[in-house]
mmCIF file of C-alpha atoms in Angstrom:
data_model
loop_
_atom_site.group_PDB
_atom_site.id
_atom_site.type_symbol
_atom_site.label_atom_id
_atom_site.label_comp_id
_atom_site.label_asym_id
_atom_site.label_seq_id
_atom_site.Cartn_x
_atom_site.Cartn_y
_atom_site.Cartn_z
ATOM 1 C CA UNK A 280 58.193 -31.820 14.695
ATOM 2 C CA UNK A 281 55.416 -31.230 16.916
ATOM 3 C CA UNK A 282 55.266 -27.562 16.322
ATOM 4 C CA UNK A 283 55.157 -28.349 12.708
ATOM 5 C CA UNK A 284 52.039 -30.494 13.002
ATOM 6 C CA UNK A 285 50.477 -28.001 15.311
ATOM 7 C CA UNK A 286 51.249 -25.312 12.663
ATOM 8 C CA UNK A 287 49.718 -27.493 9.983
ATOM 9 C CA UNK A 288 46.606 -28.379 12.157
ATOM 10 C CA UNK A 289 46.037 -24.640 12.826
ATOM 11 C CA UNK A 290 46.515 -23.708 9.163
ATOM 12 C CA UNK A 291 44.005 -26.474 8.161
ATOM 13 C CA UNK A 292 41.655 -24.916 10.742
ATOM 14 C CA UNK A 293 42.062 -21.710 9.275
ATOM 15 C CA UNK A 294 41.487 -22.928 5.740
ATOM 16 C CA UNK A 295 38.363 -24.717 7.068
ATOM 17 C CA UNK A 296 37.029 -21.518 8.455
ATOM 18 C CA UNK A 297 37.923 -19.740 5.289
ATOM 19 C CA UNK A 298 36.082 -22.397 3.116
ATOM 20 C CA UNK A 299 32.967 -22.278 5.600
ATOM 21 C CA UNK A 300 32.869 -18.374 5.402
ATOM 22 C CA UNK A 301 33.032 -18.712 1.592
ATOM 23 C CA UNK A 302 30.286 -21.195 1.668
ATOM 24 C CA UNK A 303 28.154 -19.126 4.005
ATOM 25 C CA UNK A 304 28.811 -15.933 1.828
ATOM 26 C CA UNK A 305 27.807 -17.960 -1.234
ATOM 27 C CA UNK A 306 24.601 -19.065 0.359
ATOM 28 C CA UNK A 307 23.798 -15.510 1.505
ATOM 29 C CA UNK A 308 24.386 -14.078 -2.086
ATOM 30 C CA UNK A 309 22.205 -16.893 -3.521
ATOM 31 C CA UNK A 310 19.374 -15.965 -0.922
ATOM 32 C CA UNK A 311 19.766 -12.374 -1.666
ATOM 33 C CA UNK A 312 19.560 -13.001 -5.484
ATOM 34 C CA UNK A 313 16.307 -15.034 -4.856
ATOM 35 C CA UNK A 314 14.931 -12.333 -2.781
ATOM 36 C CA UNK A 315 15.753 -9.804 -5.375
ATOM 37 C CA UNK A 316 13.796 -11.897 -7.951
ATOM 38 C CA UNK A 317 10.847 -12.297 -5.405
ATOM 39 C CA UNK A 318 10.916 -8.609 -4.915
ATOM 40 C CA UNK A 319 11.077 -7.680 -8.652
ATOM 41 C CA UNK A 320 8.004 -10.190 -9.151
ATOM 42 C CA UNK A 321 6.089 -8.662 -6.433
ATOM 43 C CA UNK A 322 6.708 -5.088 -7.724
ATOM 44 C CA UNK A 323 5.602 -6.409 -11.193
ATOM 45 C CA UNK A 324 2.326 -7.922 -9.777
ATOM 46 C CA UNK A 325 1.776 -4.504 -7.682
ATOM 47 C CA UNK A 326 2.097 -2.446 -11.048
ATOM 48 C CA UNK A 327 -0.141 -4.776 -12.833
ATOM 49 C CA UNK A 328 -2.738 -4.603 -9.994
ATOM 50 C CA UNK A 329 -2.358 -0.939 -10.078
ATOM 51 C CA UNK A 330 -3.032 -0.739 -13.752
ATOM 52 C CA UNK A 331 -6.008 -3.128 -13.552
ATOM 53 C CA UNK A 332 -7.511 -1.142 -10.680
ATOM 54 C CA UNK A 333 -6.914 1.985 -12.849
ATOM 55 C CA UNK A 334 -8.552 0.391 -15.817
ATOM 56 C CA UNK A 335 -11.496 -0.776 -13.678
ATOM 57 C CA UNK A 336 -11.893 2.753 -12.310
ATOM 58 C CA UNK A 337 -11.954 4.423 -15.759
ATOM 59 C CA UNK A 338 -14.554 1.659 -16.895
ATOM 60 C CA UNK A 339 -16.563 2.205 -13.743
ATOM 61 C CA UNK A 340 -16.426 6.044 -14.736
ATOM 62 C CA UNK A 341 -17.291 5.507 -18.346
ATOM 63 C CA UNK A 342 -20.196 3.406 -17.165
ATOM 64 C CA UNK A 343 -21.491 5.972 -14.709
ATOM 65 C CA UNK A 344 -21.421 8.604 -17.335
ATOM 66 C CA UNK A 345 -23.114 6.573 -19.899
ATOM 67 C CA UNK A 346 -25.893 5.747 -17.328
ATOM 68 C CA UNK A 347 -26.054 9.416 -16.360
ATOM 69 C CA UNK A 348 -26.564 10.293 -20.042
ATOM 70 C CA UNK A 349 -29.124 7.495 -20.474
ATOM 71 C CA UNK A 350 -31.023 8.645 -17.677
ATOM 72 C CA UNK A 351 -31.193 12.050 -18.701
ATOM 73 C CA UNK A 352 -32.471 10.983 -22.107
ATOM 74 C CA UNK A 353 -35.031 8.999 -20.448
ATOM 75 C CA UNK A 354 -36.189 11.793 -18.146
ATOM 76 C CA UNK A 355 -36.100 14.230 -21.365
ATOM 77 C CA UNK A 356 -38.229 11.852 -23.344
ATOM 78 C CA UNK A 357 -40.606 11.252 -20.478
ATOM 79 C CA UNK A 358 -41.089 14.880 -19.899
ATOM 80 C CA UNK A 359 -41.823 15.289 -23.668
ATOM 81 C CA UNK A 360 -44.347 12.476 -23.478
ATOM 82 C CA UNK A 361 -45.992 14.036 -20.598
ATOM 83 C CA UNK A 362 -46.261 17.437 -22.353
ATOM 84 C CA UNK A 363 -47.872 15.643 -25.250
ATOM 85 C CA UNK A 364 -50.450 14.102 -23.028
ATOM 86 C CA UNK A 365 -51.135 17.335 -21.242
ATOM 87 C CA UNK A 366 -51.498 19.002 -24.759
ATOM 88 C CA UNK A 367 -53.909 16.289 -26.040
ATOM 89 C CA UNK A 368 -55.886 16.630 -22.810
ATOM 90 C CA UNK A 369 -56.084 20.180 -23.157
ATOM 91 C CA UNK A 370 -57.026 19.974 -26.820
ATOM 92 C CA UNK A 371 -59.722 17.359 -25.931
ATOM 93 C CA UNK A 372 -61.066 19.443 -23.119
ATOM 94 C CA UNK A 373 -61.242 22.326 -25.537
ATOM 95 C CA UNK A 374 -63.121 20.263 -28.067
ATOM 96 C CA UNK A 375 -65.668 19.087 -25.506
ATOM 97 C CA UNK A 376 -66.375 22.674 -24.297
ATOM 98 C CA UNK A 377 -65.622 24.993 -27.006
ATOM 99 C CA UNK A 378 -68.337 27.579 -26.300
ATOM 100 C CA UNK A 379 -68.132 27.530 -22.592
ATOM 101 C CA UNK A 380 -64.554 28.878 -22.362
ATOM 102 C CA UNK A 381 -65.435 32.018 -20.195
ATOM 103 C CA UNK A 382 -67.309 29.873 -17.673
ATOM 104 C CA UNK A 383 -66.086 26.303 -18.274
ATOM 105 C CA UNK A 384 -62.494 27.080 -18.404
ATOM 106 C CA UNK A 385 -62.557 28.518 -14.971
ATOM 107 C CA UNK A 386 -64.636 25.499 -13.833
ATOM 108 C CA UNK A 387 -62.249 22.991 -15.558
ATOM 109 C CA UNK A 388 -59.244 24.689 -13.775
ATOM 110 C CA UNK A 389 -60.956 24.412 -10.431
ATOM 111 C CA UNK A 390 -61.794 20.925 -10.895
ATOM 112 C CA UNK A 391 -58.212 19.937 -12.067
ATOM 113 C CA UNK A 392 -56.789 21.887 -9.072
ATOM 114 C CA UNK A 393 -58.948 20.317 -6.579
ATOM 115 C CA UNK A 394 -58.641 16.927 -7.972
ATOM 116 C CA UNK A 395 -62.008 16.601 -9.623
ATOM 117 C CA UNK A 396 -63.325 14.175 -12.032
ATOM 118 C CA UNK A 397 -61.627 15.625 -15.016
ATOM 119 C CA UNK A 398 -58.160 15.556 -13.633
#
């Protein structure tokens, strides 16, 4: 009878251990599932950040190219204006000194190269 109670107590202890192991296994599986969900969420966020960074880089490149084109347009326009101003100045100088081209042209070029009053 004593051995029967002992055997029942041992069996009850083993059953308790099995239940505890099952409970621990269930907790571990739940934690693994939760970690899997977190990992998936983090991967999705990382992919979203990567797409966002890529989009921002593309926008930055497009803006840089647009600014470069705009700068080139402004420089071209400025150069055109400068050429017009020089042409008008030369035309005005030619009208002021039409007969002295042989002597005056040389003098005008010397004055402009030296930074004289006509330049």
